[in-house]
Amino acid sequence: MSTPNPKPHQLQVWRVNVRTRNLNLEPVPPSWEHRGGRGLVARFLLDEVPATCEPLGPYNKLIFAPGLLVGHMLSSCDRISIGGKSPLTGGAKEANAGGTTGLQMTLLGIKALVLEDVPAEPGWWVLHMSVAGARFDHADEFTGLGVYETAQKLVEKYGDKVAIALIGPGGEMKLKTAGIQNLDKEKVPSRIAARGGLGAVMATKGIKAIVFDTRGGQKPPILNPEAYKEAQKIFNKAVIDHPQSHTYRDYGTAAMVQMCQYFGSLPTRNYSSGQFEQADSISGENLRELLLKRGGVSNPTHACMPGCTIRCSNIFGGEDGKMIVSPLEFETIGLMGSNLGIGCLDDIARMNWQVNDLGVDSIDIGAALGVAAEAGLMKWGDGERALELIDEIRKGTPLGRILGSGAGYTGKILGVEHVPVTKNQAMAAYEGRAIKGTGVTYATSPQGGDHTAGLTIREKINHLDTKGQVELSRIKQINAAGYDTLGACLFAGFGFAASGPETIRDLLNARYGWSVDNNILQTLGRETLKLEREFNRRAGFTAKDDRMPEWMRHEPLPPTNAVFDVPDEELDSLFNW
Ligand code: SF4
């Protein structure tokens, strides 16, 4: 199958039917033109995916959509959004990732890649995309292999100039926690669009990997290069100068361990406490010290994509100087560390490598292991047992498939009430009882439990007070949906906030020749949330789905003894704007 792209400088929709193996290049529909990333995913879902369809069936589609700012190595703004109907939540799903996929897609002139239908016969394929079009290569040699080995072999086969999005054995098993991994700038498949089971959707299309070969491609046009350069300069300076950028460069997202410990919001032993007695040993400070001491490949500062000046990522090496995993992030430390009573970064890093290699979400698997521990399947703090349980997933045993289906299903099957999920998706490592604004986000976000949908912990407020949390979550959710639509890493938001709303306006107007105003971030965010909510409504979601788990309303969280007590009527008012 091959349809050459005659206009690689013009963004188009590439539509691949995996049954017929036809590629169609289509002009961008008018209603998609002003959207990218998460906003385009939301529009696409309403336009093309029946909301009540089976997520793993032929009517669900998978979309890859770079954000609106992707394509020019603007610092931290080349993220790829991947979306479809979620097998985990049953609702709208967008999961985004750094790395190189978004950037490379725009060099091929791809505004959106849509995979549709299911293959006529069983088998696995590598979808190869280039200026010559698309073709299906047999993937038999990669089937069953872990993500790391597959990525290495793909790079050997297709060359080191390609971007790759791929699934692991978890995806092949169609587990509901399976994500889609993307290469970072060192060709390590570490950037996972993790949430909501989109790797399982990719598996239903028979696609083990998508290779984007950009030879002969070119950067998307900028209509007013001078104005763009000026806005870029202002943004770059704001990002580089921002104190938070320095914190993340030095300590990575692991800097949040001590902040959460301070607020009593660090999930500990299946969310039964908000403080962990070994927080110091899993902190960002200890992580940095350890990596600097170990040397070798270890590095507390690393950029996941070309051009990122924040560089919050890291390379976690062992005592032998060899890499254990890259990066080791706060969410994994929280869910696979304190949440399991594990205080050893090496143990957490090894577990992280295993789930990455399986291609499953470390947040939902960490939460599932916490539930399993409460059910008596492992002792708190037992890293070896946690690795054994992860190995059950690799072997595809019944227990492994249960754990690989995420915390929600694991809790139901094991008879555990304390399951930290909303819309069946595990919450991240910020306890929503102690950080109530983030609890509001977990409850009401169309995406389900997801800190990136509207994190409130950095606000200088009393996080235990119910007052004002809905308003705060609303602001954060709108901004987050806006940044996800731009393809901007949430940490780029520090630079955008510091440089003023005119920076985003000027970048978009200069690049596309639009005349958007200073409110464009909020306009994009509101539209995106509205579309996602409408998709969920059509899928059968009601107000009762916008709730925290019942036990979090009556069980106090030590040491603050907070419960989640934001009234339902307030939650229901969040989207009244
Ligand atoms: S700040 Fe971190 S996650 Fe964001 S683009 Fe840079 S390295 Fe990637």
Coordinates of C-alpha atoms and ligand atoms in Angstrom, one line a residue:
M1 CA 0.0 0.0 0.0
S2 CA 1.5 3.3 -1.0
T3 CA 0.1 6.7 -1.6
P4 CA 2.9 9.3 -2.0
N5 CA 2.3 12.6 -0.3
P6 CA 2.6 15.3 -3.0
K7 CA 2.5 18.1 -0.5
P8 CA 4.6 17.3 2.5
H9 CA 4.7 20.9 3.5
Q10 CA 0.9 21.0 3.9
L11 CA -0.7 19.3 6.9
Q12 CA -3.2 16.6 5.9
V13 CA -5.1 13.9 7.6
W14 CA -3.6 10.4 6.9
R15 CA -6.3 7.8 7.2
V16 CA -5.3 4.1 7.2
N17 CA -7.9 1.4 7.0
V18 CA -6.2 -1.7 8.5
R19 CA -8.7 -4.1 6.9
T20 CA -8.2 -2.9 3.3
R21 CA -4.7 -1.5 4.0
N22 CA -5.6 1.6 2.1
L23 CA -4.1 5.0 2.9
N24 CA -6.1 8.1 2.1
L25 CA -4.6 11.5 2.3
E26 CA -7.4 14.0 3.0
P27 CA -7.5 17.8 3.4
V28 CA -8.0 18.9 7.0
P29 CA -11.8 19.3 7.5
P30 CA -12.7 23.0 8.5
S31 CA -13.8 21.9 12.0
W32 CA -10.4 20.3 12.6
E33 CA -8.2 23.2 11.4
H34 CA -8.1 25.2 14.6
R35 CA -7.6 22.1 16.7
G36 CA -4.6 19.9 17.5
G37 CA -3.6 17.4 20.2
R38 CA -6.3 16.7 22.8
G39 CA -8.7 19.2 21.3
L40 CA -8.5 17.4 17.9
V41 CA -8.9 14.0 19.6
A42 CA -12.1 15.3 21.3
R43 CA -13.5 16.7 18.0
F44 CA -12.5 13.4 16.2
L45 CA -14.3 11.3 18.8
L46 CA -17.5 13.1 18.4
D47 CA -17.2 13.2 14.6
E48 CA -16.2 9.7 13.9
V49 CA -16.5 7.3 16.8
P50 CA -19.9 6.0 18.0
A51 CA -19.9 6.8 21.7
T52 CA -21.5 3.5 22.6
C53 CA -19.2 1.3 20.5
E54 CA -17.0 -1.5 22.0
P55 CA -13.6 0.1 22.6
L56 CA -11.8 -3.1 21.3
G57 CA -14.1 -3.5 18.3
P58 CA -14.1 -2.4 14.7
Y59 CA -15.9 0.9 15.2
N60 CA -13.4 2.4 17.6
K61 CA -10.6 4.3 15.9
L62 CA -7.2 5.4 17.1
I63 CA -5.9 8.9 16.3
F64 CA -2.4 10.4 16.6
A65 CA -2.6 14.1 16.7
P66 CA 0.4 16.5 17.3
G67 CA -0.6 19.6 19.1
L68 CA -1.0 23.0 17.5
L69 CA 2.5 24.2 18.4
V70 CA 4.3 21.0 17.4
G71 CA 6.8 21.1 14.6
H72 CA 9.4 23.7 15.4
M73 CA 11.2 22.5 18.5
L74 CA 9.6 25.3 20.6
S75 CA 10.9 24.4 24.1
S76 CA 8.8 21.5 25.6
C77 CA 6.0 21.9 23.0
D78 CA 6.3 18.9 20.7
R79 CA 4.0 16.5 22.4
I80 CA 1.9 13.9 20.6
S81 CA -1.7 13.2 21.7
I82 CA -3.1 9.8 21.1
G83 CA -6.8 9.2 21.5
G84 CA -9.8 6.9 21.0
K85 CA -12.6 5.5 23.2
S86 CA -11.0 4.1 26.3
P87 CA -11.2 0.4 27.1
L88 CA -10.5 1.3 30.7
T89 CA -13.0 4.2 31.3
G90 CA -15.4 3.6 28.5
G91 CA -15.2 7.3 27.8
A92 CA -13.2 9.8 25.8
K93 CA -9.5 9.2 26.1
E94 CA -6.5 11.3 25.2
A95 CA -3.1 10.3 26.5
N96 CA -0.1 12.4 25.5
A97 CA 3.7 11.8 25.5
G98 CA 6.9 13.6 24.9
G99 CA 9.7 12.2 22.8
T100 CA 9.9 12.6 19.0
T101 CA 6.7 11.2 17.5
G102 CA 4.8 14.5 17.4
L103 CA 7.7 16.4 15.8
Q104 CA 8.4 13.8 13.2
M105 CA 4.8 13.5 12.2
T106 CA 4.6 17.2 11.3
L107 CA 7.7 16.8 9.2
L108 CA 5.8 14.3 7.1
G109 CA 2.9 16.8 6.9
I110 CA 0.6 14.7 9.1
K111 CA -2.0 16.8 11.0
A112 CA -3.6 13.6 12.2
L113 CA -3.1 9.9 11.6
V114 CA -6.3 7.8 11.9
L115 CA -6.3 4.1 12.2
E116 CA -9.7 2.5 11.5
D117 CA -11.4 -0.9 11.4
V118 CA -9.8 -4.2 12.3
P119 CA -7.7 -6.5 10.2
A120 CA -9.4 -9.1 8.0
E121 CA -7.0 -11.8 9.3
P122 CA -4.9 -12.2 12.5
G123 CA -1.3 -11.0 12.5
W124 CA 0.9 -8.2 13.5
W125 CA 2.3 -5.4 11.4
V126 CA 4.7 -2.5 11.4
L127 CA 3.0 0.5 9.7
H128 CA 5.8 2.3 7.9
M129 CA 5.0 6.0 7.1
S130 CA 7.1 8.2 4.9
V131 CA 6.9 10.7 2.1
A132 CA 6.4 7.7 -0.2
G133 CA 3.2 6.9 1.6
A134 CA 2.5 4.0 3.9
R135 CA 3.1 0.3 3.8
F136 CA 2.4 -2.7 6.1
D137 CA 5.6 -4.7 6.9
H138 CA 5.2 -8.1 8.7
A139 CA 6.0 -7.8 12.4
D140 CA 6.3 -11.5 13.2
E141 CA 9.9 -11.0 14.3
F142 CA 8.8 -8.5 17.0
T143 CA 5.7 -10.3 18.3
G144 CA 5.9 -11.1 21.9
L145 CA 9.0 -9.0 22.5
G146 CA 9.2 -6.4 25.2
V147 CA 9.2 -2.7 24.3
Y148 CA 12.9 -2.1 24.7
E149 CA 14.1 -5.0 22.5
T150 CA 11.4 -4.3 19.9
A151 CA 12.5 -0.6 19.7
Q152 CA 16.1 -1.5 19.4
K153 CA 15.4 -4.0 16.5
L154 CA 13.2 -1.5 14.8
V155 CA 15.8 1.2 14.9
E156 CA 18.4 -1.3 13.5
K157 CA 16.0 -2.2 10.7
Y158 CA 14.6 1.2 9.8
G159 CA 17.6 3.5 10.8
D160 CA 18.2 5.9 13.6
K161 CA 16.4 8.9 11.9
V162 CA 12.9 7.5 12.5
A163 CA 10.4 8.1 15.2
I164 CA 8.5 5.1 16.5
A165 CA 5.3 4.5 18.4
L166 CA 4.9 0.9 19.6
I167 CA 3.1 -1.4 22.0
G168 CA 4.5 -4.1 24.3
P169 CA 3.3 -7.5 25.4
G170 CA 0.6 -5.8 27.6
G171 CA -0.8 -4.2 24.5
E172 CA -0.7 -7.5 22.5
M173 CA -2.7 -9.0 25.4
K174 CA -5.1 -6.1 25.0
L175 CA -4.8 -5.3 28.7
K176 CA -6.8 -2.2 29.7
T177 CA -3.7 -0.5 31.2
A178 CA -1.7 -0.9 28.0
G179 CA -0.2 2.3 26.6
I180 CA 1.7 3.4 23.5
Q181 CA 5.4 4.1 23.9
N182 CA 7.4 6.6 21.9
L183 CA 11.2 7.1 21.4
D184 CA 12.9 9.9 23.3
K185 CA 15.7 11.8 21.5
E186 CA 18.2 9.0 22.4
K187 CA 15.9 6.4 20.8
V188 CA 14.9 4.9 24.1
P189 CA 11.2 4.0 24.1
S190 CA 10.5 5.7 27.4
R191 CA 7.8 8.2 26.6
I192 CA 4.5 6.4 27.1
A193 CA 1.1 7.7 26.3
A194 CA 0.1 5.6 29.3
R195 CA -3.4 6.2 30.4
G196 CA -6.7 4.5 29.5
G197 CA -5.6 1.4 27.5
L198 CA -5.0 3.0 24.1
G199 CA -2.2 0.3 23.6
A200 CA -5.0 -2.3 23.6
V201 CA -6.8 -0.3 20.9
M202 CA -3.7 -0.2 18.8
A203 CA -3.5 -4.0 19.2
T204 CA -7.0 -4.4 17.8
K205 CA -5.7 -2.8 14.7
G206 CA -3.0 -5.4 14.4
I207 CA -0.3 -2.8 14.6
K208 CA 2.8 -3.6 16.8
A209 CA 4.6 -0.4 15.8
I210 CA 4.3 2.7 13.6
V211 CA 7.5 3.9 12.1
F212 CA 7.7 7.5 10.9
D213 CA 10.5 7.9 8.5
T214 CA 10.9 11.6 7.8
R215 CA 13.6 11.6 5.1
G216 CA 12.5 14.1 2.5
G217 CA 10.1 15.7 4.9
Q218 CA 10.1 19.4 5.8
K219 CA 9.0 21.6 8.7
P220 CA 5.5 22.9 8.6
P221 CA 5.2 26.4 7.3
I222 CA 5.3 29.5 9.5
L223 CA 3.3 32.3 7.8
N224 CA 5.1 35.2 9.7
P225 CA 8.6 34.0 10.7
E226 CA 9.7 37.3 12.2
A227 CA 6.7 37.5 14.5
Y228 CA 7.1 33.9 15.4
K229 CA 10.8 34.3 16.2
E230 CA 10.0 37.3 18.5
A231 CA 7.3 35.4 20.4
Q232 CA 9.6 32.4 20.7
K233 CA 12.4 34.5 22.1
I234 CA 10.1 35.9 24.8
F235 CA 8.7 32.4 25.7
N236 CA 12.2 30.8 25.8
K237 CA 13.5 33.4 28.2
A238 CA 10.4 33.1 30.4
V239 CA 10.9 29.3 30.6
I240 CA 14.6 29.4 31.2
D241 CA 14.3 32.1 33.9
H242 CA 11.4 30.5 35.8
P243 CA 12.3 29.1 39.2
Q244 CA 10.2 26.0 38.7
S245 CA 12.2 25.1 35.6
H246 CA 15.3 25.1 37.8
T247 CA 13.6 22.9 40.4
Y248 CA 12.5 20.4 37.8
R249 CA 15.9 20.4 36.1
D250 CA 17.7 19.6 39.3
Y251 CA 15.2 17.2 41.0
G252 CA 12.8 16.2 38.2
T253 CA 9.2 15.5 39.1
A254 CA 10.5 13.6 42.1
A255 CA 10.6 17.0 43.7
M256 CA 7.0 16.4 44.5
V257 CA 7.7 13.6 47.0
Q258 CA 8.5 16.0 49.8
M259 CA 5.8 18.4 48.9
C260 CA 3.2 15.7 49.1
Q261 CA 4.7 14.4 52.3
Y262 CA 4.4 17.9 53.7
F263 CA 0.8 18.2 52.8
G264 CA 0.0 14.6 53.9
S265 CA -1.0 13.7 50.4
L266 CA 1.6 11.1 49.5
P267 CA -0.3 7.8 48.8
T268 CA 0.9 5.2 51.2
R269 CA 0.0 1.6 51.5
N270 CA -3.0 1.7 49.2
Y271 CA -4.0 5.2 50.1
S272 CA -4.4 4.4 53.8
S273 CA -2.1 7.2 54.8
G274 CA -0.9 10.5 53.3
Q275 CA 2.6 10.3 54.8
F276 CA 5.3 7.7 54.3
E277 CA 8.0 7.1 57.0
Q278 CA 10.6 6.5 54.2
A279 CA 9.8 9.5 52.2
D280 CA 13.3 10.8 52.5
S281 CA 14.8 7.8 50.8
I282 CA 12.5 8.1 47.7
S283 CA 12.7 11.9 47.5
G284 CA 13.9 14.0 44.6
E285 CA 16.8 15.2 46.8
N286 CA 17.9 11.6 47.4
L287 CA 17.4 10.7 43.8
R288 CA 19.6 13.5 42.7
E289 CA 22.3 12.7 45.2
L290 CA 22.3 9.1 44.3
L291 CA 22.6 9.7 40.6
L292 CA 25.4 12.2 40.9
K293 CA 27.3 9.8 43.2
R294 CA 26.8 6.8 40.9
G295 CA 28.0 8.4 37.7
G296 CA 28.1 6.2 34.6
V297 CA 25.0 6.8 32.6
S298 CA 23.2 8.2 35.6
N299 CA 22.0 11.8 35.1
P300 CA 19.4 13.7 37.2
T301 CA 18.8 16.0 34.2
H302 CA 17.7 14.9 30.8
A303 CA 15.4 16.2 28.0
C304 CA 12.8 13.8 26.5
M305 CA 12.6 15.8 23.3
P306 CA 14.9 18.0 21.2
G307 CA 14.8 21.6 22.2
C308 CA 13.4 21.2 25.7
T309 CA 15.2 23.6 28.0
I310 CA 13.5 22.5 31.2
R311 CA 14.8 18.9 31.1
C312 CA 12.8 17.4 34.0
S313 CA 13.6 13.8 32.9
N314 CA 16.5 11.7 34.3
I315 CA 18.5 8.6 33.6
F316 CA 18.5 6.3 36.6
G317 CA 21.6 4.1 36.6
G318 CA 22.6 1.3 39.0
E319 CA 25.7 1.0 41.1
D320 CA 27.4 -0.7 38.1
G321 CA 26.9 2.5 36.1
K322 CA 24.4 0.9 33.7
M323 CA 20.9 2.2 33.1
I324 CA 18.1 0.7 35.1
V325 CA 15.3 2.9 33.8
S326 CA 14.8 6.3 32.2
P327 CA 13.1 8.4 33.5
L328 CA 12.1 7.6 37.1
E329 CA 9.2 9.9 37.7
F330 CA 7.2 11.0 40.7
E331 CA 4.0 9.2 39.7
T332 CA 5.8 5.9 39.6
I333 CA 7.7 6.6 42.8
G334 CA 4.4 7.4 44.5
L335 CA 2.4 4.5 43.1
M336 CA 5.1 1.8 43.1
G337 CA 7.0 3.2 46.1
S338 CA 5.1 4.7 49.0
N339 CA 1.8 3.2 47.8
L340 CA 3.3 -0.3 48.2
G341 CA 5.4 0.6 51.3
I342 CA 8.6 0.4 49.3
G343 CA 11.3 2.9 50.2
C344 CA 14.1 1.8 47.9
L345 CA 14.6 3.7 44.6
D346 CA 16.4 0.8 43.0
D347 CA 13.4 -1.5 43.6
I348 CA 11.1 1.1 42.2
A349 CA 13.3 1.7 39.2
R350 CA 13.4 -2.1 38.4
M351 CA 9.6 -2.3 38.6
N352 CA 9.4 0.7 36.4
W353 CA 11.6 -0.9 33.8
Q354 CA 9.4 -4.0 33.8
V355 CA 6.1 -2.2 33.3
N356 CA 7.7 0.0 30.6
D357 CA 8.9 -3.1 28.9
L358 CA 5.5 -4.7 29.1
G359 CA 4.0 -1.4 27.8
V360 CA 1.6 -0.9 30.6
D361 CA 0.8 2.2 32.8
S362 CA 2.9 2.4 35.9
I363 CA 0.2 4.4 37.7
D364 CA -2.6 1.9 37.2
I365 CA -0.4 -1.1 37.8
G366 CA 1.1 0.5 40.9
A367 CA -2.5 1.2 42.2
A368 CA -3.5 -2.4 41.3
L369 CA -0.5 -3.8 43.2
G370 CA -1.6 -1.7 46.2
V371 CA -5.1 -3.2 46.0
A372 CA -3.5 -6.7 45.6
A373 CA -1.4 -6.1 48.7
E374 CA -4.4 -5.1 50.7
A375 CA -6.0 -8.4 49.5
G376 CA -3.0 -10.2 50.9
L377 CA -1.1 -11.0 47.7
M378 CA 2.0 -9.2 48.8
K379 CA 3.5 -7.8 52.0
W380 CA 4.0 -4.0 52.2
G381 CA 7.5 -3.1 51.3
D382 CA 8.3 -6.4 49.5
G383 CA 9.9 -5.3 46.3
E384 CA 10.7 -8.8 45.2
R385 CA 7.1 -9.9 45.5
A386 CA 6.0 -6.9 43.6
L387 CA 8.3 -7.9 40.8
E388 CA 6.9 -11.4 40.9
L389 CA 3.4 -10.0 40.5
I390 CA 4.5 -7.9 37.6
D391 CA 6.0 -11.1 36.1
E392 CA 2.5 -12.6 36.3
I393 CA 1.4 -9.9 33.8
R394 CA 4.3 -10.9 31.5
K395 CA 3.4 -14.5 31.6
G396 CA -0.3 -13.7 30.9
T397 CA -1.5 -15.7 33.8
P398 CA -5.1 -15.1 35.0
L399 CA -3.8 -13.1 38.0
G400 CA -1.5 -11.2 35.7
R401 CA -4.3 -10.3 33.3
I402 CA -6.4 -9.1 36.3
L403 CA -3.6 -6.9 37.6
G404 CA -3.0 -5.7 34.0
S405 CA -6.6 -4.7 33.8
G406 CA -5.9 -2.0 36.3
A407 CA -6.8 -1.1 39.9
G408 CA -10.6 -0.9 39.3
Y409 CA -11.0 -4.4 38.0
T410 CA -8.5 -5.8 40.4
G411 CA -10.4 -4.4 43.3
K412 CA -13.7 -5.8 42.0
I413 CA -12.3 -9.3 41.5
L414 CA -10.3 -9.4 44.7
G415 CA -13.1 -8.0 46.8
V416 CA -11.3 -4.8 48.0
E417 CA -13.3 -1.7 48.8
H418 CA -10.3 0.7 48.9
V419 CA -9.8 1.2 45.2
P420 CA -8.4 4.6 44.3
V421 CA -10.1 5.1 40.9
T422 CA -12.5 7.5 39.3
K423 CA -14.2 6.5 36.1
N424 CA -12.3 3.2 36.6
Q425 CA -8.9 4.9 36.1
A426 CA -6.4 5.0 38.9
M427 CA -5.7 8.3 40.6
A428 CA -2.2 9.6 40.5
A429 CA 0.2 10.2 43.4
Y430 CA -1.6 13.2 44.9
E431 CA -4.2 12.2 47.5
G432 CA -7.4 13.8 46.6
R433 CA -8.6 14.0 50.2
A434 CA -5.7 16.1 51.3
I435 CA -5.4 18.1 48.0
K436 CA -9.1 18.6 47.5
G437 CA -8.9 20.6 44.3
T438 CA -7.1 17.7 42.7
G439 CA -9.7 15.4 44.1
V440 CA -12.3 17.6 42.4
T441 CA -10.3 17.1 39.1
Y442 CA -10.1 13.3 39.6
A443 CA -13.9 13.2 40.2
T444 CA -15.0 15.4 37.4
S445 CA -12.4 15.2 34.6
P446 CA -13.8 13.5 31.5
Q447 CA -10.6 11.6 31.5
G448 CA -11.0 9.9 34.9
G449 CA -8.3 9.9 37.6
D450 CA -5.5 12.0 36.1
H451 CA -3.3 14.6 37.7
T452 CA -2.4 16.1 34.4
A453 CA -6.0 17.0 33.8
G454 CA -5.9 19.7 36.5
L455 CA -3.3 19.7 39.3
T456 CA -3.9 22.2 42.1
I457 CA -1.1 21.4 44.6
R458 CA 1.1 24.4 43.6
E459 CA -1.6 26.9 44.6
K460 CA -0.8 28.7 47.8
I461 CA -4.1 27.9 49.5
N462 CA -5.4 25.7 52.3
H463 CA -5.8 22.4 50.4
L464 CA -8.0 20.9 53.1
D465 CA -10.6 23.6 52.9
T466 CA -13.5 22.7 50.6
K467 CA -14.2 26.3 49.7
G468 CA -13.0 27.4 46.3
Q469 CA -11.7 24.0 45.2
V470 CA -14.3 23.6 42.4
E471 CA -13.4 27.0 41.0
L472 CA -9.7 26.2 41.2
S473 CA -10.1 22.8 39.6
R474 CA -12.2 24.4 36.8
I475 CA -9.4 26.9 36.0
K476 CA -6.7 24.2 36.1
Q477 CA -8.8 21.8 34.0
I478 CA -9.4 24.4 31.3
N479 CA -5.7 25.4 31.2
A480 CA -4.5 21.8 31.1
A481 CA -6.9 20.9 28.3
G482 CA -5.6 24.0 26.5
Y483 CA -2.0 23.1 26.9
D484 CA -2.7 19.5 25.8
T485 CA -4.3 21.0 22.7
L486 CA -1.2 23.0 21.9
G487 CA 1.1 20.0 22.4
A488 CA 2.8 21.9 25.3
C489 CA 4.2 20.0 28.2
L490 CA 2.5 21.2 31.3
F491 CA 5.8 22.5 32.5
A492 CA 6.0 24.8 29.5
G493 CA 3.0 26.4 31.2
F494 CA 5.3 28.1 33.7
G495 CA 6.9 29.9 30.7
F496 CA 3.5 30.8 29.1
A497 CA 2.1 32.0 32.5
A498 CA 5.2 34.2 33.1
S499 CA 5.4 35.6 29.6
G500 CA 1.7 36.6 29.5
P501 CA -1.3 35.3 27.4
E502 CA -0.1 37.2 24.3
T503 CA 2.7 34.8 23.8
I504 CA 0.5 31.9 22.8
R505 CA -1.7 34.3 20.8
D506 CA 1.4 35.6 18.9
L507 CA 2.8 32.1 18.3
L508 CA -0.4 30.8 16.8
N509 CA -1.2 33.9 14.8
A510 CA 2.4 34.0 13.4
R511 CA 2.4 30.3 12.5
Y512 CA -1.0 29.9 11.1
G513 CA -2.0 33.5 10.0
W514 CA -4.9 33.4 12.5
S515 CA -6.2 36.3 14.5
V516 CA -6.9 34.7 17.9
D517 CA -7.0 36.7 21.0
N518 CA -5.4 36.6 24.5
N519 CA -7.9 34.1 25.7
I520 CA -7.0 31.4 23.2
L521 CA -5.6 29.0 25.8
Q522 CA -8.9 29.1 27.8
T523 CA -11.0 29.0 24.6
L524 CA -9.2 25.8 23.4
G525 CA -9.5 24.3 26.9
R526 CA -13.2 25.0 27.3
E527 CA -14.1 23.7 23.8
T528 CA -12.0 20.5 24.4
L529 CA -13.7 19.7 27.8
K530 CA -17.1 20.4 26.3
L531 CA -16.6 18.0 23.5
E532 CA -15.2 15.3 25.8
R533 CA -18.1 15.7 28.2
E534 CA -20.5 15.4 25.3
F535 CA -18.8 12.2 24.1
N536 CA -19.0 10.8 27.6
R537 CA -22.7 11.8 27.9
R538 CA -23.5 9.9 24.7
A539 CA -21.5 6.9 26.0
G540 CA -23.8 6.8 29.0
F541 CA -22.0 8.8 31.7
T542 CA -24.1 10.7 34.2
A543 CA -23.4 12.9 37.3
K544 CA -22.8 9.8 39.4
D545 CA -19.7 9.2 37.3
D546 CA -18.3 12.5 38.5
R547 CA -17.7 11.3 42.1
M548 CA -14.8 10.3 44.2
P549 CA -15.0 6.7 45.6
E550 CA -17.5 6.5 48.5
W551 CA -14.9 5.3 51.0
M552 CA -12.9 8.5 50.5
R553 CA -15.9 10.5 51.7
H554 CA -16.1 8.8 55.1
E555 CA -12.6 7.3 55.8
P556 CA -10.2 9.9 57.3
L557 CA -6.7 10.1 55.8
P558 CA -3.9 10.2 58.4
P559 CA -2.2 12.5 59.4
T560 CA -4.6 15.3 58.4
N561 CA -7.7 13.1 58.9
A562 CA -9.2 14.7 55.8
V563 CA -12.1 13.2 54.0
F564 CA -13.3 14.2 50.6
D565 CA -16.2 16.5 51.5
V566 CA -16.7 18.7 48.5
P567 CA -20.5 18.7 48.1
D568 CA -22.0 16.8 45.1
E569 CA -23.9 20.0 43.9
E570 CA -20.6 21.8 43.7
L571 CA -19.0 19.1 41.7
D572 CA -22.0 19.2 39.4
S573 CA -21.5 22.9 38.8
L574 CA -18.0 22.6 37.6
F575 CA -18.8 22.7 34.0
N576 CA -21.4 25.5 34.3
W577 CA -19.4 28.4 32.8
Ligands
SF4_1 S1 9.9 19.4 30.8 FE1 10.2 17.2 31.0 S2 8.4 16.1 30.2 FE2 8.3 18.3 29.6 S3 9.2 18.2 27.5 FE3 10.9 18.7 28.9 S4 11.8 16.7 29.5 FE4 9.9 16.3 28.5

